[in-house]
Structure formats: C-alpha cells, structure tokens
Amino acid sequence: MLKNYIKFAFRNFSRSKNYALINIIGLAIGICACIFIALWVQNEITYDKNHENYDHIYRVLTKHYYGSQQSWGTGSPPAVGPAMKTTFPEVLNSCRLQNGTHSASVKYGNKLFKEELQMADASIFEVFTLPLIAGSYEKAFHNNHVTIISQEIAHKYFENENPIGKTLLIDNEKELEVIGILQDIPENSSIKFDFFAPLEILNDIYSPNNTKTWFNCSFNTYVILQPGTDHIDFREKTRTFITDNYPESDTEPYVYPLSKQHMYLYGYRGLVIIIAVIGGLILMIACINFINLSTSFAMKRAREVGLRKLVGAKRIQLINQFFVESILITLISTILGLALAEIFSSQFVSLTNSKIEIFSRNNLIYLSILPLAAILIGSLAGFYPAIVLSSFKPVTTLKQSTHRFGGRSILRKVLVTLQFVIAIILLVCTFVIINQSNFMLTKDLGYNKEHLVYVPLQGFIKDNPEIYRKALEENTNIQNITFLGRNPTEIWTNGSGWEWEEKPEDLDPFVTYQGVDTNYLETFQIDMLHGNFYDENSDATAQIVINESFAKVISDDNPVGITLHHEDDTFQIAGVTKNFHFKSAHHKVGAIAMYLNTNNDFKIVSFRYAYMRISAENMQETLKFIKHTTHSLTPDYPYELKFLEADVEKLYLSEVQTSKLITSFAFLAVFISCLGLLGLSTLITQQRIKEIGIRKVLGSTISQIVALLTSQFVKWVLIANLIAWPVSYYIMESWLRNFPYKITLSIWYFIFSGLTALIIAFGTISLNTIRAANRNPVESLRYE
C-alpha cells in the first residue's frame, strides 16, 4: 500500500511541477540555513568544554571603585595568582598569561619570521587541557629558556625535522629550546596560541619585578577551585585580598567561571540568542510556506477527492495519501538542504570565521534528528488538508468550485502575514546593525587614524630610536614620527593606586598607562584641553599628561599643576588632552596617563613602535623608503609595517561579521517568503482565471486586473508592517543599550524596511498577475 501511495505522490508532483519545485526549494533553503545556524550556535555554547577542568576553572577579574560607582577589569595583577594558591586551600592550581601576545622575531637557520609569543606560566598545561603530540612540558617548570609550539609553527621552521631539542633565536638575543609540540587546539577555545614562552621572560624585557607587582592589572589569571567549592562564598573570602597585600589599592579580586566567560564576559550571549532566533524564524517561514502551499494546493484537489470517494476510496486512505505526499516532500527537501549545506559550507565558514564541518563526528547526533524533524513538519503540513478534504461529501466537492474551498482561507492570510512580519523584523534589524557597525567604524576617535603607519622597534633601532628618527626624517613625505610603548588599540598596561591631595577615601581610579615621546600629540593630531603636552621649562620626567576622563575624576576644575603620587613616583600634571579612544567604541573612554618614556623610574613598557604620519602623495615611494631605511639598520630582523587604520577596523570585526551574517539570513528569509508568495499567487491566479477573463470581456484594463489581484497581498504586507515595527523597535532598542556610543533609532529604518518588503512582494506577485491579465479571455472562457 505504501508503494502505491509513493507512486501516486510522484505522479501528482509531475503534474504540478511548479508547486512541487517551489515547495522543495523553499523548504530546502530553510533547512540549509537552519543547519548552519544550529551548528554555529552549538559551536558557541560549547566554548572551552574541551578542558577537563571546565567546571572548576575560574578567571580572576578585578573590581574597581569610583566613589559610589564600580567598574570591572578583565585583567589582574600578576602577584594575585601565586598568592592565592599559597593562601587559600580551595585553590588547587593557578596560571597567569600576559594580556595579549608579545611580538618578536624568531630565527632558525636561514628562516626568519615575525611571531606572536604567548607568555604564560608553565602551569597553563595543568590548568587547561593542552595535550602535546610530541615532547613534554615538565622542563618548563624549572627552565625559563624553553618553548612549546604548534604543529603549524613546527612545520614552518623545521619542515620534516624533529623539532624537539632544537633551539630558536628570539629577537637575536634569547635562545629557547623546543620541548614540545601542541596538538591542534579546538577553534572554540578561549586559550589559543601557536608559541608558548615562559612568563619570566617579561622580567628580562621590562623590569625584574614585572611579574610580581600588585598594581599592574595587565595579566590574565586563572585558578582551579576544589570540586564542591561555592565560588560566591569564595569571592567573599577574597574581597580584601589585594588591599591586604597592597594597601594603596581599593581593588577587589572577583573569581568568574570559565563556563560563563565566552557567553557572558565576552558578550556573545546576545549574539547567539539573536542568531538562534533568526534560525528558528527562517525555518518557521519555510514551514509556513510549505503548509500554506500544501493546504492551498490540496484545496485545488477537492474534486479529485470527491471522485476518489465516489469510486470507493476510504477516508483513511485519503488521509494517508496526503500525509505520504507531504512527508515525501519534506524528506526530499531535507536531503537537498543537507547537500546545499555541504556545498556552501566553505562560504559559511568564511562568513562566520569559524571552523564548522557539517558531517563531523560531533555533529552526527544532531544530523540524525533531521529525518524525524522532516517527518514531523510533513505531518503538520499534511494534517489540515487531509482531515478537512477527506471529510467533504463527494456531491459537495463535485458541485462547487475550488474557489469556495480554498480561495478565502483565514489561515492562509494569517500565515502569509506572519511570514512578512518575521521578514520585516529581520530587515529592520539588518539595517540597524549595519548602520551601528558603520557608525562605530567611522566614529571620530579623537585622533586622526588616516595615513598613520607603524614599524616595530627591534635590535639596533630599539636601542637607538633617535638615530632611526633622523634617518626617516630625511624623507619629506614623512611628516611626523613618534615612539610609543603600546599600539593605541592594544594598551593593556593599567592599574590603580593613584593618590592626590583631597582625594576621597572611597575613590580609586583605574588608569591606563602609555609611554610616549614629545611628538605624540602632533603625530596623532590629538587636541589639548588645558595646559601643555609637556612644559619645556620644567623637569619633563616629573610631569604627566592626562586625558579629560582622568581630569574629571581628579577635579571639577582645571587640574593642571596638581601633584599625583603613584607608589614611589611623584608627578605634576602638565596638561589635559581631549578624550580620545584607546580602546574600541564598545567601551567608554576611560582614564589614561601619558608619561615620557625617558623616565626610567616609571618605564612600565619601553618604546616598542615607531609611528609615522605620511603624506598621501607618493605613498608607495615613501613606504619603500621606510622599508629600505629600516632594513639597512636592522638587517637581521624581519621587516613589518602596518597601517593603524587596519588595526582599528579589526576592533569591530565581530560587528562586521555579525552584520554580514544577519544580512545574509534576513534576505534569505525574504527570498523564502517571496518564493512562497510566488507559489501562492500562482494558485490563486489560476483559481480566478475565468473571473479575469469575464472582467476583460466586460472592459477591465490590464492595470485594473493587476491591482485587483495584488491588492490582497499588498494588504497583508501592510498589516505585517504595523505588527513588525513595534516588535523590531523593542528588539533593536534593547540591543543598542549594550553600546555606550550608538545611533538613534530613526523612523526611516522602519519605513525603508517596510518599503523593501512591499516592493519585493509586489514584484514577485506581478510575475503572475501581469501574465494572467494579458491572457486572451477566449482561452480562459472556452471551456465554460
């Protein structure tokens, strides 16, 4: 019997190829999109679960107080981790990582490259699950001249050689022995690196006590707590831990679960929810299409049902036939959806910057659910026509037209309207997210990022920056040169403990530090608010320049001349700059202190970069000159030049990717909606073909007939706008609250989205209505 049902189903499909094709393609695209989104969401929610101690690892954050207000820092002082391990029995182990990586030249034989070194304690291999495919990390616990590298780095330097025991030369100064090769770290892990180096190396690079200080919160600290430890109680226990060791600070440690780090601390939860909801909505649109078309097409078969009942078909047989046809379409769509997912997987990986494999072993359990989901969707789509049509009396179905059965379905109107409600909401969200991303990318940073290039200082030019400056100044297209300790988009050095006269006791500002030279403001074109950048008549090394945010913390008036104390150092405020962004626009501009890097007593970070403002004219020749000059002074180091503008754009990479992702899925949703609308308008036009012929005979023009046929669809889209606008406003208003700097939700976003949906819908419907209106009425009426 099943074989006969399937045969009859394929016969029906061949008779109505357009209907079957639209149904299968629409549902297949929806399933394909849903597969992509489901795998991406699964990848995000399983972040860091590759680590065996996943449920017991905590990150040590810091809480800072600004009077009655408080803020959070993701970093912590390097002294915290070891002290916690020795003080609290709940702490089984700890490890510290430098915030960010250390850029260095790496040489082996004739191979010389620039690499990013992750400085960390050797205990990182005990806290986190980072298996080796060769070697051992044991030697790292008692030797500061070792390294562990990834398979990619091993192949890059050693090709087919065994790297274990080989020595790499770092910055032409320090030799590190390769003691292990890392197994590939999963893409969805917060701890990812290619080049491990012992944290103690930082003491050689910066200062002997760099890894022992209590005030420099530019390290990431992780601890493993005893199973069963309540981390909330443990937080209370450690509240005064930093101030007990460093009384000048008003900073509290705050242990935060690794299990919540990616979703909550890094803020991906909102994005994951948005994308998951979009996936569900796209599948809903595809299912609505399928149910709508299946129902409408089934109503067209009312006479067929009547004839079959007259020749003896039982009701259960008719019900089974509709169910088999519906389930068969969903199964074919599912297979096609899987094929589309595999075909377009590389594009999706590129779009999301992820490493998702459709048919990987981890995904098989999720993919096995698809056939069950297909059967469920098919059953739902087949239920209504099967029950309703099989209940009709044969005489009724043969006497009355199909228009009476399916032409004015309330269910159809509701479903089509719901489709466009979803599509318009997605369009509004798309336009708002794109504009917010563009706003952040083009926002005034407080300095001019254009035509600013930089070169890392290495070897001779690091030890003799002024000689390098003079060599570069020979080219008149290089307008300004300044040396910095940190890249303006990657300033991690920060801390508390600043004192001044009349400072409130409950105030302990968290301040970022940047080592600069006297050309900094001119090169970056930052404006002064008060005072001078540095007073030439005073001892420059005892001066400090702060930004507007720091100035407001210190005094409501002009703070120039006020004396600041930090540990054993004393500074006088020489000037105040206008606020400029030294982090992304995801964060409000915080307090920053700029000190001359010639002050060796307060040299947190030595000069590491040379920044140059170059003329837009003859840019290629200027870049060649910089390369030649740099290489002539440092022939044993790899040359690297970057544009600051590119670094700024990287800060908003997630927004750009999010906008691309949501844009793709939003227009996919509109496409699926229009595909269903095309099928539905075809069926309705066919039902009214004789009416159209009669109207043309009675004198109706083509434009009047087109208006008649499209009016009901346009009405549904207009109603959808009225429902979608307040919903999308609420969603986007909630989303924009996460940004300190944001666009205003203009009415034009909603109008433009509504018009876009209306124009696309009208264009889709017109494909059928214009053709029907142009048809010769004789063809429509000749069978009457």
JSON list of N, CA and C in Angstrom, two decimals, residues 685-686 688-697 700-710 765-778 780:
[
{"chain": "A", "resi": 685, "resn": "THR", "atom": "N", "xyz": [-4.24, 32.92, -8.70]},
{"chain": "A", "resi": 685, "resn": "THR", "atom": "CA", "xyz": [-4.49, 33.44, -10.05]},
{"chain": "A", "resi": 685, "resn": "THR", "atom": "C", "xyz": [-5.17, 32.38, -10.92]},
{"chain": "A", "resi": 686, "resn": "GLN", "atom": "N", "xyz": [-4.71, 31.13, -10.80]},
{"chain": "A", "resi": 686, "resn": "GLN", "atom": "CA", "xyz": [-5.32, 30.03, -11.56]},
{"chain": "A", "resi": 686, "resn": "GLN", "atom": "C", "xyz": [-6.78, 29.83, -11.15]},
{"chain": "A", "resi": 688, "resn": "ARG", "atom": "N", "xyz": [-8.75, 32.10, -10.19]},
{"chain": "A", "resi": 688, "resn": "ARG", "atom": "CA", "xyz": [-9.57, 33.24, -10.62]},
{"chain": "A", "resi": 688, "resn": "ARG", "atom": "C", "xyz": [-9.41, 33.54, -12.11]},
{"chain": "A", "resi": 689, "resn": "ILE", "atom": "N", "xyz": [-8.87, 32.57, -12.87]},
{"chain": "A", "resi": 689, "resn": "ILE", "atom": "CA", "xyz": [-8.56, 32.82, -14.27]},
{"chain": "A", "resi": 689, "resn": "ILE", "atom": "C", "xyz": [-9.81, 33.11, -15.10]},
{"chain": "A", "resi": 690, "resn": "LYS", "atom": "N", "xyz": [-10.92, 32.43, -14.78]},
{"chain": "A", "resi": 690, "resn": "LYS", "atom": "CA", "xyz": [-12.17, 32.67, -15.51]},
{"chain": "A", "resi": 690, "resn": "LYS", "atom": "C", "xyz": [-12.77, 34.02, -15.13]},
{"chain": "A", "resi": 691, "resn": "GLU", "atom": "N", "xyz": [-12.63, 34.37, -13.84]},
{"chain": "A", "resi": 691, "resn": "GLU", "atom": "CA", "xyz": [-13.09, 35.69, -13.40]},
{"chain": "A", "resi": 691, "resn": "GLU", "atom": "C", "xyz": [-12.35, 36.79, -14.15]},
{"chain": "A", "resi": 692, "resn": "ILE", "atom": "N", "xyz": [-11.04, 36.59, -14.33]},
{"chain": "A", "resi": 692, "resn": "ILE", "atom": "CA", "xyz": [-10.22, 37.57, -15.05]},
{"chain": "A", "resi": 692, "resn": "ILE", "atom": "C", "xyz": [-10.71, 37.71, -16.50]},
{"chain": "A", "resi": 693, "resn": "GLY", "atom": "N", "xyz": [-11.01, 36.54, -17.12]},
{"chain": "A", "resi": 693, "resn": "GLY", "atom": "CA", "xyz": [-11.50, 36.56, -18.50]},
{"chain": "A", "resi": 693, "resn": "GLY", "atom": "C", "xyz": [-12.80, 37.32, -18.62]},
{"chain": "A", "resi": 694, "resn": "ILE", "atom": "N", "xyz": [-13.71, 37.10, -17.69]},
{"chain": "A", "resi": 694, "resn": "ILE", "atom": "CA", "xyz": [-15.00, 37.79, -17.71]},
{"chain": "A", "resi": 694, "resn": "ILE", "atom": "C", "xyz": [-14.81, 39.29, -17.53]},
{"chain": "A", "resi": 695, "resn": "ARG", "atom": "N", "xyz": [-13.95, 39.68, -16.58]},
{"chain": "A", "resi": 695, "resn": "ARG", "atom": "CA", "xyz": [-13.69, 41.11, -16.33]},
{"chain": "A", "resi": 695, "resn": "ARG", "atom": "C", "xyz": [-13.11, 41.78, -17.58]},
{"chain": "A", "resi": 696, "resn": "LYS", "atom": "N", "xyz": [-12.22, 41.07, -18.30]},
{"chain": "A", "resi": 696, "resn": "LYS", "atom": "CA", "xyz": [-11.63, 41.65, -19.51]},
{"chain": "A", "resi": 696, "resn": "LYS", "atom": "C", "xyz": [-12.69, 41.82, -20.60]},
{"chain": "A", "resi": 697, "resn": "VAL", "atom": "N", "xyz": [-13.58, 40.84, -20.69]},
{"chain": "A", "resi": 697, "resn": "VAL", "atom": "CA", "xyz": [-14.67, 40.94, -21.67]},
{"chain": "A", "resi": 697, "resn": "VAL", "atom": "C", "xyz": [-15.57, 42.13, -21.36]},
{"chain": "A", "resi": 700, "resn": "SER", "atom": "N", "xyz": [-12.55, 45.64, -18.31]},
{"chain": "A", "resi": 700, "resn": "SER", "atom": "CA", "xyz": [-11.48, 45.96, -17.34]},
{"chain": "A", "resi": 700, "resn": "SER", "atom": "C", "xyz": [-10.13, 46.05, -18.05]},
{"chain": "A", "resi": 701, "resn": "THR", "atom": "N", "xyz": [-9.33, 47.04, -17.64]},
{"chain": "A", "resi": 701, "resn": "THR", "atom": "CA", "xyz": [-7.99, 47.20, -18.22]},
{"chain": "A", "resi": 701, "resn": "THR", "atom": "C", "xyz": [-7.02, 46.27, -17.50]},
{"chain": "A", "resi": 702, "resn": "ILE", "atom": "N", "xyz": [-5.82, 46.13, -18.10]},
{"chain": "A", "resi": 702, "resn": "ILE", "atom": "CA", "xyz": [-4.79, 45.27, -17.50]},
{"chain": "A", "resi": 702, "resn": "ILE", "atom": "C", "xyz": [-4.39, 45.80, -16.13]},
{"chain": "A", "resi": 703, "resn": "SER", "atom": "N", "xyz": [-4.22, 47.13, -16.02]},
{"chain": "A", "resi": 703, "resn": "SER", "atom": "CA", "xyz": [-3.81, 47.72, -14.74]},
{"chain": "A", "resi": 703, "resn": "SER", "atom": "C", "xyz": [-4.86, 47.50, -13.65]},
{"chain": "A", "resi": 704, "resn": "GLN", "atom": "N", "xyz": [-6.15, 47.54, -14.02]},
{"chain": "A", "resi": 704, "resn": "GLN", "atom": "CA", "xyz": [-7.22, 47.29, -13.04]},
{"chain": "A", "resi": 704, "resn": "GLN", "atom": "C", "xyz": [-7.19, 45.84, -12.55]},
{"chain": "A", "resi": 705, "resn": "ILE", "atom": "N", "xyz": [-6.94, 44.92, -13.48]},
{"chain": "A", "resi": 705, "resn": "ILE", "atom": "CA", "xyz": [-6.90, 43.50, -13.11]},
{"chain": "A", "resi": 705, "resn": "ILE", "atom": "C", "xyz": [-5.67, 43.22, -12.23]},
{"chain": "A", "resi": 706, "resn": "VAL", "atom": "N", "xyz": [-4.52, 43.82, -12.59]},
{"chain": "A", "resi": 706, "resn": "VAL", "atom": "CA", "xyz": [-3.30, 43.65, -11.78]},
{"chain": "A", "resi": 706, "resn": "VAL", "atom": "C", "xyz": [-3.53, 44.19, -10.38]},
{"chain": "A", "resi": 707, "resn": "ALA", "atom": "N", "xyz": [-4.17, 45.38, -10.30]},
{"chain": "A", "resi": 707, "resn": "ALA", "atom": "CA", "xyz": [-4.47, 45.97, -8.99]},
{"chain": "A", "resi": 707, "resn": "ALA", "atom": "C", "xyz": [-5.40, 45.08, -8.18]},
{"chain": "A", "resi": 708, "resn": "LEU", "atom": "N", "xyz": [-6.38, 44.47, -8.84]},
{"chain": "A", "resi": 708, "resn": "LEU", "atom": "CA", "xyz": [-7.32, 43.58, -8.16]},
{"chain": "A", "resi": 708, "resn": "LEU", "atom": "C", "xyz": [-6.61, 42.37, -7.58]},
{"chain": "A", "resi": 709, "resn": "LEU", "atom": "N", "xyz": [-5.73, 41.76, -8.39]},
{"chain": "A", "resi": 709, "resn": "LEU", "atom": "CA", "xyz": [-5.07, 40.52, -7.96]},
{"chain": "A", "resi": 709, "resn": "LEU", "atom": "C", "xyz": [-3.99, 40.77, -6.90]},
{"chain": "A", "resi": 710, "resn": "THR", "atom": "N", "xyz": [-3.35, 41.93, -6.95]},
{"chain": "A", "resi": 710, "resn": "THR", "atom": "CA", "xyz": [-2.26, 42.20, -5.99]},
{"chain": "A", "resi": 710, "resn": "THR", "atom": "C", "xyz": [-2.73, 42.86, -4.71]},
{"chain": "A", "resi": 765, "resn": "ILE", "atom": "N", "xyz": [4.64, 39.07, -6.94]},
{"chain": "A", "resi": 765, "resn": "ILE", "atom": "CA", "xyz": [3.24, 38.79, -7.31]},
{"chain": "A", "resi": 765, "resn": "ILE", "atom": "C", "xyz": [2.98, 39.20, -8.76]},
{"chain": "A", "resi": 766, "resn": "SER", "atom": "N", "xyz": [3.60, 40.30, -9.18]},
{"chain": "A", "resi": 766, "resn": "SER", "atom": "CA", "xyz": [3.37, 40.82, -10.53]},
{"chain": "A", "resi": 766, "resn": "SER", "atom": "C", "xyz": [3.79, 39.85, -11.62]},
{"chain": "A", "resi": 767, "resn": "LEU", "atom": "N", "xyz": [4.75, 38.97, -11.31]},
{"chain": "A", "resi": 767, "resn": "LEU", "atom": "CA", "xyz": [5.19, 37.98, -12.30]},
{"chain": "A", "resi": 767, "resn": "LEU", "atom": "C", "xyz": [4.01, 37.16, -12.82]},
{"chain": "A", "resi": 768, "resn": "ASN", "atom": "N", "xyz": [3.08, 36.83, -11.91]},
{"chain": "A", "resi": 768, "resn": "ASN", "atom": "CA", "xyz": [1.91, 36.03, -12.29]},
{"chain": "A", "resi": 768, "resn": "ASN", "atom": "C", "xyz": [0.74, 36.89, -12.73]},
{"chain": "A", "resi": 769, "resn": "THR", "atom": "N", "xyz": [0.51, 37.97, -12.00]},
{"chain": "A", "resi": 769, "resn": "THR", "atom": "CA", "xyz": [-0.69, 38.77, -12.26]},
{"chain": "A", "resi": 769, "resn": "THR", "atom": "C", "xyz": [-0.65, 39.46, -13.62]},
{"chain": "A", "resi": 770, "resn": "ILE", "atom": "N", "xyz": [0.50, 39.97, -14.01]},
{"chain": "A", "resi": 770, "resn": "ILE", "atom": "CA", "xyz": [0.61, 40.64, -15.32]},
{"chain": "A", "resi": 770, "resn": "ILE", "atom": "C", "xyz": [0.41, 39.63, -16.45]},
{"chain": "A", "resi": 771, "resn": "ARG", "atom": "N", "xyz": [1.00, 38.43, -16.27]},
{"chain": "A", "resi": 771, "resn": "ARG", "atom": "CA", "xyz": [0.83, 37.38, -17.27]},
{"chain": "A", "resi": 771, "resn": "ARG", "atom": "C", "xyz": [-0.64, 36.98, -17.39]},
{"chain": "A", "resi": 772, "resn": "ALA", "atom": "N", "xyz": [-1.31, 36.85, -16.23]},
{"chain": "A", "resi": 772, "resn": "ALA", "atom": "CA", "xyz": [-2.72, 36.46, -16.23]},
{"chain": "A", "resi": 772, "resn": "ALA", "atom": "C", "xyz": [-3.60, 37.56, -16.84]},
{"chain": "A", "resi": 773, "resn": "ALA", "atom": "N", "xyz": [-3.25, 38.82, -16.53]},
{"chain": "A", "resi": 773, "resn": "ALA", "atom": "CA", "xyz": [-4.04, 39.95, -17.04]},
{"chain": "A", "resi": 773, "resn": "ALA", "atom": "C", "xyz": [-3.90, 40.11, -18.55]},
{"chain": "A", "resi": 774, "resn": "ASN", "atom": "N", "xyz": [-2.76, 39.71, -19.09]},
{"chain": "A", "resi": 774, "resn": "ASN", "atom": "CA", "xyz": [-2.51, 39.83, -20.54]},
{"chain": "A", "resi": 774, "resn": "ASN", "atom": "C", "xyz": [-3.07, 38.65, -21.33]},
{"chain": "A", "resi": 775, "resn": "ARG", "atom": "N", "xyz": [-3.57, 37.65, -20.63]},
{"chain": "A", "resi": 775, "resn": "ARG", "atom": "CA", "xyz": [-4.04, 36.44, -21.30]},
{"chain": "A", "resi": 775, "resn": "ARG", "atom": "C", "xyz": [-5.32, 36.72, -22.10]},
{"chain": "A", "resi": 776, "resn": "ASN", "atom": "N", "xyz": [-5.44, 36.07, -23.23]},
{"chain": "A", "resi": 776, "resn": "ASN", "atom": "CA", "xyz": [-6.63, 36.21, -24.07]},
{"chain": "A", "resi": 776, "resn": "ASN", "atom": "C", "xyz": [-7.84, 35.64, -23.32]},
{"chain": "A", "resi": 777, "resn": "PRO", "atom": "N", "xyz": [-8.90, 36.42, -23.11]},
{"chain": "A", "resi": 777, "resn": "PRO", "atom": "CA", "xyz": [-10.07, 35.92, -22.36]},
{"chain": "A", "resi": 777, "resn": "PRO", "atom": "C", "xyz": [-10.73, 34.71, -23.01]},
{"chain": "A", "resi": 778, "resn": "VAL", "atom": "N", "xyz": [-10.54, 34.54, -24.32]},
{"chain": "A", "resi": 778, "resn": "VAL", "atom": "CA", "xyz": [-11.12, 33.38, -25.00]},
{"chain": "A", "resi": 778, "resn": "VAL", "atom": "C", "xyz": [-10.56, 32.08, -24.43]},
{"chain": "A", "resi": 780, "resn": "SER", "atom": "N", "xyz": [-9.48, 31.60, -21.41]},
{"chain": "A", "resi": 780, "resn": "SER", "atom": "CA", "xyz": [-9.99, 31.40, -20.06]},
{"chain": "A", "resi": 780, "resn": "SER", "atom": "C", "xyz": [-11.42, 30.88, -20.06]}
]
